[in-house]
Tab-separated table of C-alpha atoms and ligand atoms in Angstrom:
chain	number	residue	atom	x	y	z
A	1	MET	CA	-159.557	-135.792	44.124
A	2	SER	CA	-162.648	-134.031	43.623
A	3	ALA	CA	-163.228	-130.613	42.148
A	4	ASN	CA	-163.863	-129.373	45.493
A	5	ALA	CA	-160.387	-129.879	47.005
A	6	HIS	CA	-158.670	-126.722	47.800
A	7	ARG	CA	-159.884	-124.549	45.078
A	8	ILE	CA	-158.830	-120.989	45.671
A	9	SER	CA	-161.145	-117.764	45.791
A	10	ASP	CA	-160.699	-114.847	43.738
A	11	ARG	CA	-163.030	-112.778	46.068
A	12	ALA	CA	-161.983	-110.336	48.907
A	13	ASP	CA	-163.787	-112.259	51.422
A	14	PHE	CA	-162.213	-115.301	50.352
A	15	THR	CA	-165.516	-117.161	49.561
A	16	ILE	CA	-166.202	-119.670	47.009
A	17	GLU	CA	-169.387	-121.356	45.627
A	18	GLN	CA	-169.729	-124.653	47.258
A	19	ASN	CA	-170.768	-126.515	44.229
A	20	TRP	CA	-172.486	-129.445	46.025
A	21	ARG	CA	-173.217	-131.196	42.828
A	22	ASP	CA	-169.541	-131.902	42.410
A	23	TYR	CA	-168.957	-133.967	45.436
A	24	SER	CA	-168.247	-137.405	44.660
A	25	ASP	CA	-170.169	-140.387	45.654
A	26	ASP	CA	-166.702	-141.542	47.849
A	27	GLU	CA	-166.757	-137.997	49.460
A	28	HIS	CA	-170.356	-138.538	50.565
A	29	VAL	CA	-169.580	-141.891	52.187
A	30	VAL	CA	-166.865	-140.441	53.859
A	31	TRP	CA	-169.224	-137.803	55.602
A	32	ASP	CA	-171.708	-140.759	56.375
A	33	LEU	CA	-168.807	-142.432	57.806
A	34	LEU	CA	-167.714	-139.900	59.793
A	35	TYR	CA	-171.410	-138.646	60.970
A	36	ARG	CA	-172.295	-142.412	61.922
A	37	ARG	CA	-169.163	-142.895	64.132
A	38	GLN	CA	-169.220	-139.462	65.998
A	39	VAL	CA	-173.121	-139.285	66.699
A	40	GLY	CA	-172.623	-142.778	68.284
A	41	LEU	CA	-169.668	-141.419	70.504
A	42	LEU	CA	-171.453	-138.090	71.383
A	43	ALA	CA	-174.770	-139.262	72.357
A	44	ASP	CA	-173.660	-139.053	76.011
A	45	ARG	CA	-170.627	-136.943	75.726
A	46	ALA	CA	-171.901	-133.792	73.681
A	47	ASP	CA	-173.854	-130.931	75.502
A	48	ARG	CA	-177.542	-130.778	74.752
A	49	ALA	CA	-176.817	-127.627	72.659
A	50	MET	CA	-174.996	-129.642	70.238
A	51	LEU	CA	-177.076	-132.435	69.955
A	52	ASP	CA	-180.067	-130.458	69.283
A	53	GLY	CA	-178.255	-128.459	66.592
A	54	LEU	CA	-177.368	-131.848	64.697
A	55	LYS	CA	-181.047	-132.657	64.676
A	56	ALA	CA	-182.250	-129.260	63.925
A	57	LEU	CA	-180.087	-128.882	60.733
A	58	ASP	CA	-180.668	-132.528	59.946
A	59	LEU	CA	-176.911	-133.188	59.212
A	60	GLY	CA	-177.417	-136.810	59.289
A	61	ARG	CA	-179.979	-136.885	56.221
A	62	GLY	CA	-177.133	-138.703	54.474
A	63	GLY	CA	-174.203	-137.288	52.490
A	64	ILE	CA	-172.325	-134.023	52.770
A	65	PRO	CA	-174.962	-131.170	53.639
A	66	ASP	CA	-175.844	-128.711	50.896
A	67	PHE	CA	-175.285	-125.150	52.439
A	68	ASP	CA	-178.609	-123.872	50.303
A	69	LYS	CA	-180.366	-126.566	52.321
A	70	ILE	CA	-179.278	-126.102	55.764
A	71	ASN	CA	-178.856	-122.198	55.419
A	72	PRO	CA	-182.724	-121.321	55.370
A	73	GLU	CA	-183.192	-123.091	58.591
A	74	LEU	CA	-179.955	-121.707	60.418
A	75	MET	CA	-181.003	-118.239	59.505
A	76	LYS	CA	-184.124	-118.953	61.029
A	77	LEU	CA	-182.946	-120.219	64.302
A	78	THR	CA	-180.130	-117.566	64.777
A	79	GLY	CA	-179.561	-115.410	61.785
A	80	TRP	CA	-176.258	-117.153	60.710
A	81	THR	CA	-175.488	-118.562	57.487
A	82	VAL	CA	-172.624	-121.002	56.348
A	83	VAL	CA	-170.296	-119.656	53.653
A	84	ALA	CA	-167.895	-122.059	51.698
A	85	VAL	CA	-164.139	-121.120	51.762
A	86	PRO	CA	-161.151	-123.148	50.196
A	87	SER	CA	-159.741	-123.565	53.795
A	88	LEU	CA	-158.137	-121.270	56.627
A	89	VAL	CA	-158.477	-117.457	55.744
A	90	PRO	CA	-156.616	-114.693	57.031
A	91	ASP	CA	-157.576	-113.683	60.578
A	92	GLU	CA	-159.233	-110.512	59.705
A	93	VAL	CA	-161.249	-111.994	57.082
A	94	PHE	CA	-162.384	-114.805	59.484
A	95	PHE	CA	-163.394	-112.189	62.018
A	96	GLU	CA	-165.290	-109.867	59.811
A	97	HIS	CA	-167.696	-113.076	58.667
A	98	LEU	CA	-168.205	-114.094	62.344
A	99	ALA	CA	-168.892	-110.349	63.241
A	100	ASN	CA	-171.514	-110.596	60.387
A	101	ARG	CA	-172.930	-113.981	61.466
A	102	ARG	CA	-171.582	-115.783	58.539
A	103	PHE	CA	-169.530	-119.015	59.491
A	104	PRO	CA	-166.621	-119.856	56.822
A	105	ALA	CA	-166.671	-123.485	56.315
A	106	GLY	CA	-164.026	-125.350	54.485
A	107	ALA	CA	-165.543	-127.069	51.421
A	108	PHE	CA	-163.459	-129.828	50.790
A	109	ILE	CA	-163.735	-132.950	53.008
A	110	ARG	CA	-160.577	-135.484	54.144
A	111	THR	CA	-160.121	-138.639	52.596
A	112	ARG	CA	-160.597	-142.039	54.119
A	113	ALA	CA	-157.084	-142.107	54.851
A	114	GLN	CA	-157.579	-139.040	56.896
A	115	LEU	CA	-160.329	-140.091	59.095
A	116	ASP	CA	-159.113	-139.810	62.172
A	117	TYR	CA	-157.028	-136.566	61.758
A	118	VAL	CA	-156.761	-133.696	59.070
A	119	GLN	CA	-154.257	-130.945	59.542
A	120	GLU	CA	-156.826	-128.104	58.179
A	121	PRO	CA	-160.382	-127.747	58.948
A	122	ASP	CA	-162.394	-129.666	56.348
A	123	ILE	CA	-166.023	-129.494	55.962
A	124	PHE	CA	-166.536	-132.267	58.741
A	125	HIS	CA	-164.797	-130.250	61.191
A	126	ASP	CA	-166.622	-127.179	60.377
A	127	VAL	CA	-170.091	-128.402	59.579
A	128	PHE	CA	-170.418	-131.218	61.828
A	129	GLY	CA	-167.949	-129.723	64.735
A	130	HIS	CA	-168.991	-125.714	64.753
A	131	VAL	CA	-172.230	-125.404	62.993
A	132	PRO	CA	-174.710	-127.383	65.313
A	133	MET	CA	-173.581	-125.018	68.339
A	134	LEU	CA	-174.799	-121.769	65.917
A	135	THR	CA	-178.182	-122.859	66.580
A	136	ASN	CA	-178.046	-122.259	70.084
A	137	PRO	CA	-179.086	-118.470	70.676
A	138	VAL	CA	-176.579	-117.655	73.337
A	139	PHE	CA	-173.688	-119.297	71.663
A	140	ALA	CA	-174.744	-117.668	68.319
A	141	ASN	CA	-174.325	-114.273	70.230
A	142	TYR	CA	-170.908	-115.315	71.560
A	143	MET	CA	-169.464	-116.129	68.309
A	144	GLN	CA	-170.800	-112.726	66.744
A	145	ALA	CA	-169.141	-110.789	69.609
A	146	TYR	CA	-165.948	-113.199	69.255
A	147	GLY	CA	-165.615	-111.878	65.952
A	148	GLU	CA	-166.104	-108.114	66.778
A	149	GLY	CA	-163.761	-108.612	69.501
A	150	GLY	CA	-161.376	-110.010	67.108
A	151	LEU	CA	-161.404	-106.858	64.566
A	152	ARG	CA	-160.578	-105.008	67.859
A	153	ALA	CA	-157.735	-107.422	68.782
A	154	VAL	CA	-156.037	-106.986	65.478
A	155	LYS	CA	-155.757	-103.116	66.351
A	156	PHE	CA	-154.473	-103.672	69.752
A	157	GLY	CA	-152.054	-106.415	68.337
A	158	ARG	CA	-153.412	-109.155	70.702
A	159	LEU	CA	-154.416	-111.518	68.498
A	160	LYS	CA	-152.326	-114.312	69.864
A	161	ASN	CA	-154.324	-113.537	73.021
A	162	LEU	CA	-157.716	-113.907	71.369
A	163	ALA	CA	-156.786	-116.898	69.363
A	164	ALA	CA	-156.149	-118.814	72.620
A	165	LEU	CA	-159.910	-117.721	73.946
A	166	TYR	CA	-161.123	-119.216	70.548
A	167	TRP	CA	-159.087	-122.400	70.919
A	168	TYR	CA	-160.034	-123.059	74.579
A	169	THR	CA	-163.925	-122.409	74.105
A	170	VAL	CA	-165.133	-122.664	70.487
A	171	GLU	CA	-162.523	-125.540	69.691
A	172	PHE	CA	-161.714	-127.484	72.870
A	173	GLY	CA	-164.269	-126.215	75.509
A	174	LEU	CA	-166.175	-128.269	77.921
A	175	ILE	CA	-169.375	-127.188	79.710
A	176	GLU	CA	-170.469	-128.407	83.127
A	177	THR	CA	-174.029	-130.084	83.414
A	178	PRO	CA	-175.966	-131.826	86.026
A	179	GLN	CA	-174.986	-134.916	84.261
A	180	GLY	CA	-171.220	-134.004	84.417
A	181	LEU	CA	-168.858	-132.303	81.962
A	182	ARG	CA	-170.037	-132.497	78.192
A	183	ILE	CA	-168.224	-131.384	75.121
A	184	TYR	CA	-169.284	-128.056	73.196
A	185	GLY	CA	-166.149	-127.526	71.298
A	186	ALA	CA	-165.729	-128.239	67.466
A	187	GLY	CA	-161.927	-129.522	67.732
A	188	ILE	CA	-163.182	-132.302	70.218
A	189	SER	CA	-166.661	-133.321	68.835
A	190	SER	CA	-165.298	-133.852	65.181
A	191	SER	CA	-162.437	-135.945	66.554
A	192	ALA	CA	-163.311	-139.617	67.609
A	193	ASP	CA	-159.982	-139.919	69.858
A	194	GLU	CA	-160.419	-136.662	71.504
A	195	SER	CA	-164.198	-137.031	72.368
A	196	LYS	CA	-163.249	-139.802	74.592
A	197	PHE	CA	-159.868	-138.337	75.822
A	198	ALA	CA	-161.453	-134.666	76.696
A	199	LEU	CA	-163.956	-136.263	79.086
A	200	GLU	CA	-162.485	-139.710	80.397
A	201	ASP	CA	-158.693	-139.815	80.469
A	202	ALA	CA	-156.910	-138.995	83.717
A	203	SER	CA	-154.020	-137.102	81.938
A	204	PRO	CA	-155.402	-133.459	81.207
A	205	ASN	CA	-156.247	-130.795	83.509
A	206	ARG	CA	-159.707	-129.659	83.918
A	207	ILE	CA	-160.075	-126.138	84.948
A	208	ARG	CA	-162.974	-123.743	85.434
A	209	PHE	CA	-162.866	-121.048	82.386
A	210	GLU	CA	-161.790	-117.846	83.679
A	211	LEU	CA	-161.080	-115.148	80.666
A	212	GLU	CA	-157.880	-113.442	81.200
A	213	ARG	CA	-156.210	-116.841	82.621
A	214	VAL	CA	-157.319	-118.741	79.127
A	215	MET	CA	-156.061	-115.705	77.019
A	216	ARG	CA	-152.507	-115.862	78.227
A	217	THR	CA	-152.510	-119.754	77.818
A	218	ASP	CA	-150.510	-121.375	75.242
A	219	TYR	CA	-151.929	-124.394	73.197
A	220	ARG	CA	-150.551	-127.153	71.024
A	221	ILE	CA	-152.167	-127.822	67.475
A	222	ASP	CA	-150.767	-131.477	67.139
A	223	ASP	CA	-152.035	-133.165	69.814
A	224	PHE	CA	-154.729	-133.420	72.602
A	225	GLN	CA	-154.945	-130.782	74.949
A	226	GLU	CA	-152.947	-130.639	77.937
A	227	THR	CA	-156.018	-128.654	79.633
A	228	TYR	CA	-159.451	-128.225	79.176
A	229	PHE	CA	-161.505	-125.213	80.438
A	230	VAL	CA	-164.998	-125.586	81.675
A	231	ILE	CA	-167.728	-123.152	81.460
A	232	ARG	CA	-170.972	-123.268	83.756
A	233	SER	CA	-173.199	-122.001	80.826
A	234	TYR	CA	-173.134	-120.350	77.315
A	235	ASP	CA	-174.443	-117.077	79.047
A	236	GLU	CA	-171.061	-117.273	81.261
A	237	LEU	CA	-169.144	-117.273	77.858
A	238	PHE	CA	-171.195	-114.455	76.150
A	239	ARG	CA	-171.076	-112.389	79.279
A	240	ALA	CA	-167.402	-112.630	79.590
A	241	THR	CA	-167.009	-110.639	75.958
A	242	VAL	CA	-169.756	-108.367	76.478
A	243	ASP	CA	-169.058	-107.451	80.071
A	244	THR	CA	-165.239	-107.089	79.653
A	245	ASP	CA	-163.854	-103.615	79.034
A	246	PHE	CA	-160.969	-105.052	76.871
A	247	ALA	CA	-158.850	-101.896	76.793
A	248	PRO	CA	-157.594	-102.322	80.215
A	249	LEU	CA	-157.163	-106.288	79.609
A	250	TYR	CA	-155.573	-105.555	76.507
A	251	GLU	CA	-152.850	-103.188	78.198
A	252	ARG	CA	-152.300	-105.968	81.082
A	253	LEU	CA	-152.076	-108.446	78.455
A	254	ALA	CA	-149.276	-106.519	76.995
A	255	ASP	CA	-147.074	-107.718	79.987
A	256	GLY	CA	-146.405	-110.833	77.827
A	257	VAL	CA	-147.089	-113.210	80.691
A	258	ARG	CA	-148.241	-116.487	79.375
A	259	HIS	CA	-148.891	-119.837	80.901
A	260	SER	CA	-147.680	-123.132	79.287
A	261	PRO	CA	-150.338	-125.541	78.029
A	262	GLY	CA	-150.164	-128.001	81.390
A	263	ALA	CA	-149.717	-125.204	83.771
A	264	VAL	CA	-151.998	-125.141	87.180
A	265	LEU	CA	-151.904	-122.032	88.675
A	266	PRO	CA	-152.751	-121.315	92.492
A	267	SER	CA	-155.309	-118.912	91.394
A	268	ASP	CA	-156.905	-121.863	89.470
A	269	THR	CA	-160.441	-123.473	90.238
A	270	VAL	CA	-159.201	-127.191	89.459
A	271	ILE	CA	-161.934	-129.459	88.903
A	272	GLN	CA	-159.488	-132.451	87.897
A	273	GLN	CA	-155.852	-132.175	88.137
A	274	GLY	CA	-154.426	-133.822	85.272
A	275	SER	CA	-151.725	-136.942	86.083
A	276	GLN	CA	-149.678	-134.950	83.588
A	277	ALA	CA	-148.433	-138.411	82.333
A	278	TRP	CA	-147.580	-136.851	79.026
A	279	ALA	CA	-146.890	-138.786	75.717
A	280	ARG	CA	-147.768	-138.037	72.190
A	281	ARG	CA	-151.200	-139.313	72.250
A	282	LYS	CA	-153.044	-138.508	69.051
A	283	SER	CA	-153.172	-141.869	67.137
A	284	GLY	CA	-150.957	-141.475	64.509
A	285	GLY	CA	-150.620	-138.041	65.096
B	1	HBI	N1	-160.143	-119.423	58.877
B	1	HBI	N2	-161.549	-120.589	57.698
B	1	HBI	C1	-161.143	-120.565	58.720
B	1	HBI	N3	-161.345	-121.407	59.921
B	1	HBI	C2	-161.122	-120.899	61.122
B	1	HBI	O1	-161.294	-121.597	62.280
B	1	HBI	C3	-160.083	-119.663	61.251
B	1	HBI	C4	-159.596	-119.195	60.228
B	1	HBI	N4	-158.760	-118.120	60.365
B	1	HBI	C5	-158.146	-117.789	61.471
B	1	HBI	C6	-158.656	-118.853	62.541
B	1	HBI	N5	-159.214	-119.696	62.497
B	1	HBI	C7	-157.809	-118.480	63.978
B	1	HBI	O2	-156.837	-117.506	63.896
B	1	HBI	C8	-158.746	-118.085	64.945
B	1	HBI	O3	-158.357	-118.789	66.132
B	1	HBI	C9	-158.643	-116.456	65.300
B	2	FE	FE1	-162.435	-125.065	64.295
């Protein structure tokens, strides 16, 4: 186990040094294995924004990315930087970073035995999955607006609703393109199985994104999604956060009405109704 695995931070913002020189050769090999597999799968499954971001930051240069090398490029493109954290950080710390255009990325990398699934976000999930999207100016604005909204949601006690918005967009979002549906969510793009499942399997619902509907929808963290929400553009996502007056929305959400992950509502614009043939699907999950 390298010195990087699950260190603790003694800073108020939970950051640590990445210490890129401490990664072992085998840890670099794990990144290369995951990178090569995903980039092959995503060539015609990921949205342009993600593929362009991978190139712009040269994340395929070989080995685990050194934040000192990718940050100047990312800063130039959209004013974001990646900061290293041991793993999940408290919600408010997370929102504070996003609101200041800092993306907290786990510094540890999964082992070869965990190639297909790791419980906590490791550097591959965070830097391969999330960071390329931060090179897209509109999505970068959405992520900062999300962070600011998160700090407000904590005050209104509406964290669960906001976490659902993050889950169904930043983590598991799909976008409509002239070539068909494409992936932009990091939870999908960093997973070999879900990259195929999210676009090609008949069992999940694919429903048009609507802010309040998504914020009321529960989700499962240990299996593929039962529903994927589809946006038309990143601008639609950004506008939803900046054009919405959240105070009355938070009042309405206080009624506690939630939808189950597989629900299809009469008010939904259904792009593809799932076959609902649910079985535990995540391989080895
Ligand atoms: N911390 N490092 C890290 N990464 C996350 O994705 C993350 C987090 N803390 C909280 C959190 N996500 C979720 O609660 C968000 O959905 C709000
Ligand atoms: Fe994530």
